[in-house]
Short mmCIF file of C-alpha atoms and ligand atoms in Angstrom, two decimals:
data_model
loop_
_atom_site.label_atom_id
_atom_site.label_comp_id
_atom_site.label_asym_id
_atom_site.label_seq_id
_atom_site.Cartn_x
_atom_site.Cartn_y
_atom_site.Cartn_z
CA MET J 167 -11.02 -34.40 -3.81
CA SER J 168 -10.85 -33.03 -7.34
CA GLU J 169 -9.35 -35.63 -9.41
CA LEU J 170 -6.41 -32.78 -10.43
CA LYS J 171 -5.81 -32.72 -6.89
CA LYS J 172 -5.64 -36.81 -5.92
CA GLU J 173 -3.34 -36.67 -8.97
CA ILE J 174 -0.63 -34.52 -7.60
CA LEU J 175 -1.03 -35.97 -4.87
CA ARG J 176 0.24 -38.57 -5.76
CA LEU J 177 2.63 -38.29 -8.22
CA LYS J 178 4.52 -36.11 -5.66
CA THR J 179 4.43 -39.08 -3.02
CA GLU J 180 5.93 -40.94 -5.85
CA LYS J 181 8.20 -38.58 -7.00
CA ASN J 182 9.33 -38.04 -3.72
CA ALA J 183 8.70 -34.02 -4.29
CA LEU J 184 7.37 -31.11 -2.19
CA ILE J 185 5.72 -28.83 -2.35
CA MET J 186 5.89 -25.05 -0.29
CA ALA J 187 3.27 -22.16 -1.50
CA HIS J 188 3.67 -18.40 -0.37
CA TYR J 189 0.94 -17.31 1.59
CA TYR J 190 0.30 -14.70 -1.37
CA THR J 191 -0.87 -17.66 -3.90
CA ARG J 192 -4.41 -19.10 -4.52
CA GLU J 193 -6.53 -20.58 -1.56
CA GLU J 194 -6.49 -24.62 -3.49
CA ILE J 195 -3.01 -24.38 -4.10
CA GLN J 196 -2.49 -23.41 -0.08
CA GLU J 197 -4.68 -26.64 0.47
CA ILE J 198 -2.31 -28.82 -1.60
CA ALA J 199 1.09 -27.40 -0.56
CA ASP J 200 2.96 -29.45 2.45
CA PHE J 201 4.07 -26.63 3.57
CA ILE J 202 3.17 -22.28 3.42
CA GLY J 203 5.25 -19.39 4.38
CA ASP J 204 6.54 -16.43 3.87
CA SER J 205 10.04 -16.16 2.36
CA LEU J 206 11.92 -16.35 5.46
CA ALA J 207 10.77 -19.65 6.36
CA LEU J 208 10.40 -20.17 2.40
CA ALA J 209 13.72 -20.60 2.38
CA ARG J 210 15.10 -22.37 6.11
CA LYS J 211 12.99 -24.60 4.94
CA ALA J 212 14.33 -24.87 1.78
CA ALA J 213 17.40 -25.80 3.66
CA GLN J 214 16.20 -28.45 5.74
CA THR J 215 14.38 -30.59 3.04
CA ASP J 216 15.39 -34.30 1.99
CA ALA J 217 12.69 -34.73 -1.44
CA ASP J 218 14.60 -34.63 -4.11
CA ILE J 219 12.13 -32.59 -6.93
CA ILE J 220 11.18 -28.68 -5.13
CA VAL J 221 8.45 -27.38 -6.07
CA MET J 222 8.07 -23.73 -5.47
CA CYS J 223 4.75 -22.00 -5.99
CA GLY J 224 5.64 -18.71 -5.20
CA VAL J 225 7.66 -16.57 -7.59
CA HIS J 226 10.74 -17.53 -9.75
CA PHE J 227 13.13 -15.85 -7.26
CA MET J 228 12.04 -17.95 -4.36
CA GLY J 229 12.64 -20.72 -6.36
CA GLU J 230 16.44 -19.21 -7.51
CA THR J 231 16.91 -18.77 -3.55
CA ALA J 232 15.58 -22.77 -2.53
CA LYS J 233 18.25 -24.31 -5.83
CA ILE J 234 20.85 -21.89 -5.10
CA LEU J 235 20.29 -23.75 -0.97
CA CYS J 236 20.01 -26.43 -2.69
CA PRO J 237 21.85 -27.11 -6.09
CA ASP J 238 21.81 -30.97 -5.80
CA LYS J 239 17.67 -31.04 -5.69
CA ARG J 240 15.76 -30.19 -8.96
CA VAL J 241 14.11 -27.15 -8.12
CA LEU J 242 10.21 -26.54 -10.75
CA VAL J 243 8.71 -23.35 -10.26
CA PRO J 244 4.62 -23.89 -11.98
CA ASP J 245 5.12 -20.75 -14.66
CA MET J 246 8.40 -19.40 -15.65
CA ALA J 247 7.10 -16.03 -15.85
CA ALA J 248 5.98 -15.12 -12.41
CA GLY J 249 8.65 -13.04 -12.06
CA CYS J 250 8.18 -10.55 -8.90
CA SER J 251 7.74 -6.25 -10.10
CA LEU J 252 9.68 -5.15 -7.13
CA ALA J 253 12.84 -8.10 -8.33
CA ASP J 254 12.59 -6.56 -11.53
CA SER J 255 12.99 -2.82 -10.47
CA CYS J 256 16.39 -3.86 -9.33
CA ASP J 257 18.66 -4.48 -12.48
CA PRO J 258 22.42 -6.36 -10.91
CA GLU J 259 24.85 -4.83 -13.70
CA GLU J 260 23.07 -0.54 -11.88
CA PHE J 261 22.84 -2.33 -8.98
CA ALA J 262 26.71 -3.24 -9.24
CA ALA J 263 27.69 -0.10 -10.13
CA PHE J 264 26.12 1.46 -7.35
CA VAL J 265 26.70 -0.41 -5.51
CA ALA J 266 30.78 0.16 -6.73
CA GLU J 267 30.73 3.95 -5.81
CA HIS J 268 30.17 3.30 -2.35
CA PRO J 269 33.72 0.73 -1.58
CA ASP J 270 33.24 1.56 2.46
CA HIS J 271 29.22 -0.01 2.52
CA THR J 272 27.51 -3.02 3.97
CA VAL J 273 25.35 -4.37 1.38
CA VAL J 274 22.33 -5.03 2.38
CA SER J 275 19.60 -6.89 0.07
CA TYR J 276 15.95 -8.23 0.38
CA VAL J 277 15.45 -11.48 -0.74
CA ASN J 278 13.44 -10.52 -3.36
CA THR J 279 15.92 -9.13 -5.84
CA SER J 280 17.78 -12.42 -9.14
CA ALA J 281 20.99 -14.83 -8.29
CA ALA J 282 22.82 -12.03 -10.15
CA VAL J 283 21.44 -8.91 -8.05
CA LYS J 284 22.05 -11.10 -4.49
CA ALA J 285 25.77 -12.32 -5.80
CA HIS J 286 27.02 -8.05 -5.16
CA THR J 287 25.22 -8.13 -1.94
CA ASP J 288 26.99 -9.49 2.03
CA ILE J 289 23.56 -10.17 4.45
CA VAL J 290 20.80 -11.10 2.29
CA VAL J 291 17.53 -10.66 4.26
CA THR J 292 13.83 -11.21 4.35
CA SER J 293 10.52 -8.39 5.70
CA GLY J 294 11.11 -11.45 8.83
CA ASN J 295 14.37 -10.56 9.82
CA ALA J 296 15.99 -7.35 8.51
CA ARG J 297 15.07 -5.04 11.55
CA LYS J 298 17.17 -8.34 13.64
CA ILE J 299 19.90 -8.57 11.18
CA ILE J 300 20.71 -4.38 10.24
CA GLU J 301 20.60 -3.60 14.28
CA SER J 302 22.92 -6.50 14.86
CA LEU J 303 25.79 -4.83 12.47
CA PRO J 304 27.66 -1.90 14.29
CA GLU J 305 25.94 0.97 14.67
CA ASP J 306 28.70 3.36 12.95
CA GLU J 307 28.52 0.85 9.70
CA LYS J 308 27.82 2.43 6.11
CA ILE J 309 25.14 -0.11 4.81
CA ILE J 310 23.64 0.00 1.08
CA PHE J 311 19.81 -1.37 1.09
CA GLY J 312 17.97 -2.43 -1.84
CA PRO J 313 15.03 -2.76 -3.46
CA ASP J 314 12.85 -1.78 -1.48
CA HIS J 315 12.68 2.38 -0.74
CA ASN J 316 9.60 1.97 1.47
CA LEU J 317 11.14 -1.24 3.60
CA GLY J 318 14.22 0.71 3.48
CA GLU J 319 12.33 3.73 5.05
CA TYR J 320 10.31 1.41 7.13
CA ILE J 321 13.79 -0.45 9.22
CA ASN J 322 15.46 3.19 9.08
CA SER J 323 12.46 4.36 10.86
CA VAL J 324 12.82 1.87 13.42
CA THR J 325 16.57 1.54 14.17
CA GLY J 326 17.40 5.11 14.10
CA ARG J 327 20.09 3.91 11.19
CA GLN J 328 20.00 5.91 7.69
CA MET J 329 20.87 3.53 4.72
CA LEU J 330 21.29 4.46 1.68
CA LEU J 331 18.18 3.14 -0.11
CA TRP J 332 17.73 1.66 -3.84
CA ASN J 333 14.44 3.32 -5.27
CA GLY J 334 12.62 -0.47 -5.65
CA ALA J 335 8.95 -1.39 -4.99
CA CYS J 336 6.63 -3.67 -5.63
CA HIS J 337 3.22 -3.02 -7.84
CA VAL J 338 0.86 -3.75 -5.27
CA HIS J 339 2.29 -3.24 -1.71
CA ASP J 340 3.35 0.49 -2.88
CA ARG J 341 0.02 1.30 -4.44
CA PHE J 342 -2.15 1.08 -1.61
CA SER J 343 -4.16 4.03 -0.83
CA ILE J 344 -3.68 5.49 2.54
CA GLU J 345 -7.26 7.71 2.35
CA LYS J 346 -9.25 4.40 1.51
CA ILE J 347 -7.63 2.70 4.55
CA LEU J 348 -8.30 5.71 7.19
CA GLU J 349 -12.78 5.33 5.96
CA MET J 350 -12.17 1.90 5.93
CA LYS J 351 -11.12 2.75 9.73
CA ARG J 352 -13.90 5.42 10.29
CA GLU J 353 -16.48 2.51 9.50
CA HIS J 354 -14.95 -0.36 11.14
CA PRO J 355 -13.96 1.71 14.26
CA GLY J 356 -12.23 -1.16 16.71
CA ALA J 357 -10.49 -2.53 13.54
CA LYS J 358 -6.39 -3.17 13.56
CA ILE J 359 -4.28 -2.35 11.06
CA LEU J 360 -2.37 -4.63 9.59
CA VAL J 361 0.36 -3.11 7.07
CA HIS J 362 2.94 -5.16 4.99
CA PRO J 363 6.72 -2.78 5.33
CA GLU J 364 7.08 -2.28 1.45
CA CYS J 365 3.83 -0.68 1.36
CA ARG J 366 4.59 3.64 1.62
CA ARG J 367 5.43 5.42 4.43
CA PRO J 368 2.59 7.24 6.10
CA LEU J 369 0.59 3.73 6.30
CA GLN J 370 3.42 2.19 8.13
CA MET J 371 2.80 5.34 9.81
CA ILE J 372 -1.09 3.75 10.86
CA ALA J 373 -0.40 1.23 11.41
CA ASP J 374 -1.11 -1.18 14.10
CA LYS J 375 1.33 -3.51 13.66
CA VAL J 376 4.36 -3.91 10.65
CA GLY J 377 5.47 -6.96 9.11
CA SER J 378 6.08 -9.99 6.93
CA THR J 379 2.92 -12.21 6.27
CA ALA J 380 4.19 -14.60 8.71
CA ALA J 381 3.79 -11.80 11.43
CA LEU J 382 0.47 -10.39 10.24
CA LEU J 383 -1.02 -13.47 10.97
CA GLU J 384 0.44 -14.07 14.35
CA PHE J 385 -0.08 -10.82 15.86
CA ALA J 386 -3.60 -10.73 14.67
CA ALA J 387 -3.80 -14.83 15.57
CA ALA J 388 -2.57 -13.39 19.20
CA ASP J 389 -4.69 -9.87 19.47
CA ASP J 390 -7.94 -8.89 21.19
CA ALA J 391 -8.84 -7.13 18.54
CA ARG J 392 -11.72 -8.95 16.88
CA GLU J 393 -12.16 -7.06 13.13
CA PHE J 394 -8.83 -5.92 11.27
CA ILE J 395 -7.54 -4.25 8.20
CA VAL J 396 -5.36 -6.83 5.85
CA VAL J 397 -2.81 -4.25 4.61
CA THR J 398 -0.93 -6.27 1.59
CA GLU J 399 -1.34 -9.06 -0.29
CA SER J 400 -4.98 -10.56 -0.40
CA GLY J 401 -3.86 -13.93 -0.06
CA ILE J 402 -2.81 -14.13 3.26
CA LEU J 403 -6.52 -13.69 4.15
CA PHE J 404 -7.74 -17.73 3.35
CA GLU J 405 -4.42 -19.00 6.23
CA MET J 406 -5.99 -15.81 8.08
CA ARG J 407 -9.17 -17.17 7.84
CA ASN J 408 -7.89 -20.68 9.34
CA LYS J 409 -6.31 -19.71 11.20
CA CYS J 410 -8.67 -16.96 13.24
CA PRO J 411 -12.07 -18.33 12.34
CA GLU J 412 -13.89 -16.31 14.42
CA LYS J 413 -12.03 -13.13 13.78
CA VAL J 414 -12.60 -10.53 9.82
CA PHE J 415 -10.57 -10.07 7.48
CA LEU J 416 -11.01 -6.74 6.30
CA PRO J 417 -9.00 -6.80 2.60
CA ALA J 418 -7.32 -2.90 2.06
CA PRO J 419 -9.48 -2.29 -1.59
CA ALA J 420 -6.04 -0.57 -3.32
CA GLU J 421 -5.57 2.30 -5.14
CA ASP J 422 -8.11 1.78 -8.43
CA ALA J 423 -11.44 0.60 -7.83
CA GLU J 424 -11.39 -0.99 -11.24
CA CYS J 425 -8.76 -2.94 -10.97
CA GLN J 426 -7.97 -6.60 -8.77
CA CYS J 427 -4.61 -3.71 -7.38
CA ASN J 428 -3.98 -6.15 -3.97
CA GLU J 429 -3.48 -9.55 -6.15
CA CYS J 430 -0.23 -9.83 -7.40
CA ASP J 431 -0.92 -11.68 -10.77
CA PHE J 432 2.34 -13.71 -10.83
CA MET J 433 1.96 -15.18 -7.70
CA LYS J 434 -2.09 -15.92 -8.80
CA LEU J 435 -0.31 -18.18 -12.24
CA ASN J 436 0.17 -20.61 -10.21
CA THR J 437 -2.14 -22.95 -10.53
CA LEU J 438 -3.16 -26.71 -10.01
CA GLN J 439 -2.74 -27.89 -13.80
CA LYS J 440 0.79 -26.19 -13.37
CA VAL J 441 1.42 -27.88 -10.36
CA ARG J 442 0.43 -30.96 -11.77
CA ASP J 443 1.77 -30.48 -15.52
CA ALA J 444 5.76 -29.37 -12.99
CA LEU J 445 4.94 -32.69 -11.63
CA LEU J 446 4.50 -35.00 -14.42
CA ASN J 447 6.78 -32.85 -16.47
CA GLU J 448 9.60 -31.70 -13.93
CA ALA J 449 9.40 -28.77 -15.84
CA PRO J 450 9.92 -25.77 -15.68
CA GLU J 451 13.08 -25.69 -14.47
CA ILE J 452 15.06 -23.63 -12.09
CA HIS J 453 19.14 -23.38 -13.39
CA VAL J 454 21.40 -20.71 -11.86
CA ASP J 455 25.15 -19.96 -13.10
CA PRO J 456 26.64 -22.29 -10.60
CA ALA J 457 29.39 -18.82 -10.79
CA VAL J 458 26.81 -16.85 -9.59
CA ALA J 459 24.85 -19.35 -7.33
CA GLU J 460 28.01 -19.42 -4.92
CA ARG J 461 28.32 -15.94 -4.74
CA ALA J 462 25.02 -16.07 -3.91
CA LEU J 463 24.85 -18.50 -1.31
CA ARG J 464 27.19 -16.38 1.13
CA PRO J 465 24.59 -14.05 1.41
CA ILE J 466 22.29 -15.91 2.09
CA ASN J 467 23.69 -18.30 4.22
CA ARG J 468 24.56 -14.83 6.28
CA MET J 469 21.04 -14.67 6.69
CA LEU J 470 20.36 -17.74 7.44
CA GLU J 471 23.09 -17.72 10.27
CA LEU J 472 21.57 -14.01 12.04
CA SER J 473 18.27 -15.51 11.69
P1 13P P 606 7.16 -11.90 2.77
O1 13P P 606 8.17 -11.83 3.31
O2 13P P 606 6.83 -11.09 4.08
O3 13P P 606 6.68 -13.16 2.89
O4 13P P 606 7.03 -10.57 1.11
C1 13P P 606 7.11 -11.60 0.58
C2 13P P 606 6.75 -11.27 -0.50
O5 13P P 606 7.24 -10.82 -1.55
C3 13P P 606 5.92 -9.58 -0.39
O6 13P P 606 5.46 -8.92 -1.67
FE1 SF4 P 607 6.68 -9.24 -5.90
FE2 SF4 P 607 5.56 -7.13 -4.72
FE3 SF4 P 607 3.88 -9.88 -5.92
FE4 SF4 P 607 5.76 -9.50 -3.86
S1 SF4 P 607 3.59 -8.62 -4.25
S2 SF4 P 607 6.38 -11.48 -5.55
S3 SF4 P 607 6.83 -8.21 -4.26
S4 SF4 P 607 5.97 -8.24 -6.87
#
């Protein structure tokens, strides 16, 4: 084990810290994490931990959600610049105005939002529980769903609802090319296609499984197929290969062959060095305005109750 990893483990024990990581982070981060999960599992784990410090290796909204759930704990993020293009596609003031224009609607927001957007929300969802939560609402309930348009279209298609959608998107998932994936399928006819619901509708329609990162992992582990085309951020391949070493996972290429467009540059800002520094300096730390946090906690708790 490298000296850096040893130092992280020592600091972690000394400070009673819990290191959590999303599946899209670098392999070396997933290797040292105490807990790896999708955004739902990370929120659930944060709500339960008795650690004094949470180091959230993911993106900013994941750190914020943990802080809202555990206001008495210190929540550190290795790099404050790890944002999320999807969360950024939903400006809190514009969202509040949209909500105000539709006062008879229940407001459902994806967890990939700022605390300020959550404060204007009735129920938060993740890709892992969105369908179940929407289906638990009365059929005639009018719903606003934001910010991910592709996930909203997917939920509308499987539930038969007509939720009013905000027009936001993730710069990684929105760029996968259906032509390239069909080309891969021609080359690997036995491969099953796994698609995250943040991808566009045509990709959802050719998928063998549409689901959150955890749901795609579960499907791949249980399915008989030997090969899988994975249409989501490529960090997930690490855990897929760990869980199913006998299977072949093929990362889907993005539209532009010149860039690493199937990687989330925000997630990749988490490095071992920065995790070590965060533990050592107990910074950067997430702070959420208490008034905003109080309003944002209600819809997060509703999600945890309903899922
Ligand atoms: P999951 O909820 O599937 O982990 O997705 C989070 C995310 O940021 C997807 O881009
Ligand atoms: Fe946000 Fe997209 Fe990165 Fe997920 S992959 S954290 S939605 S920018």
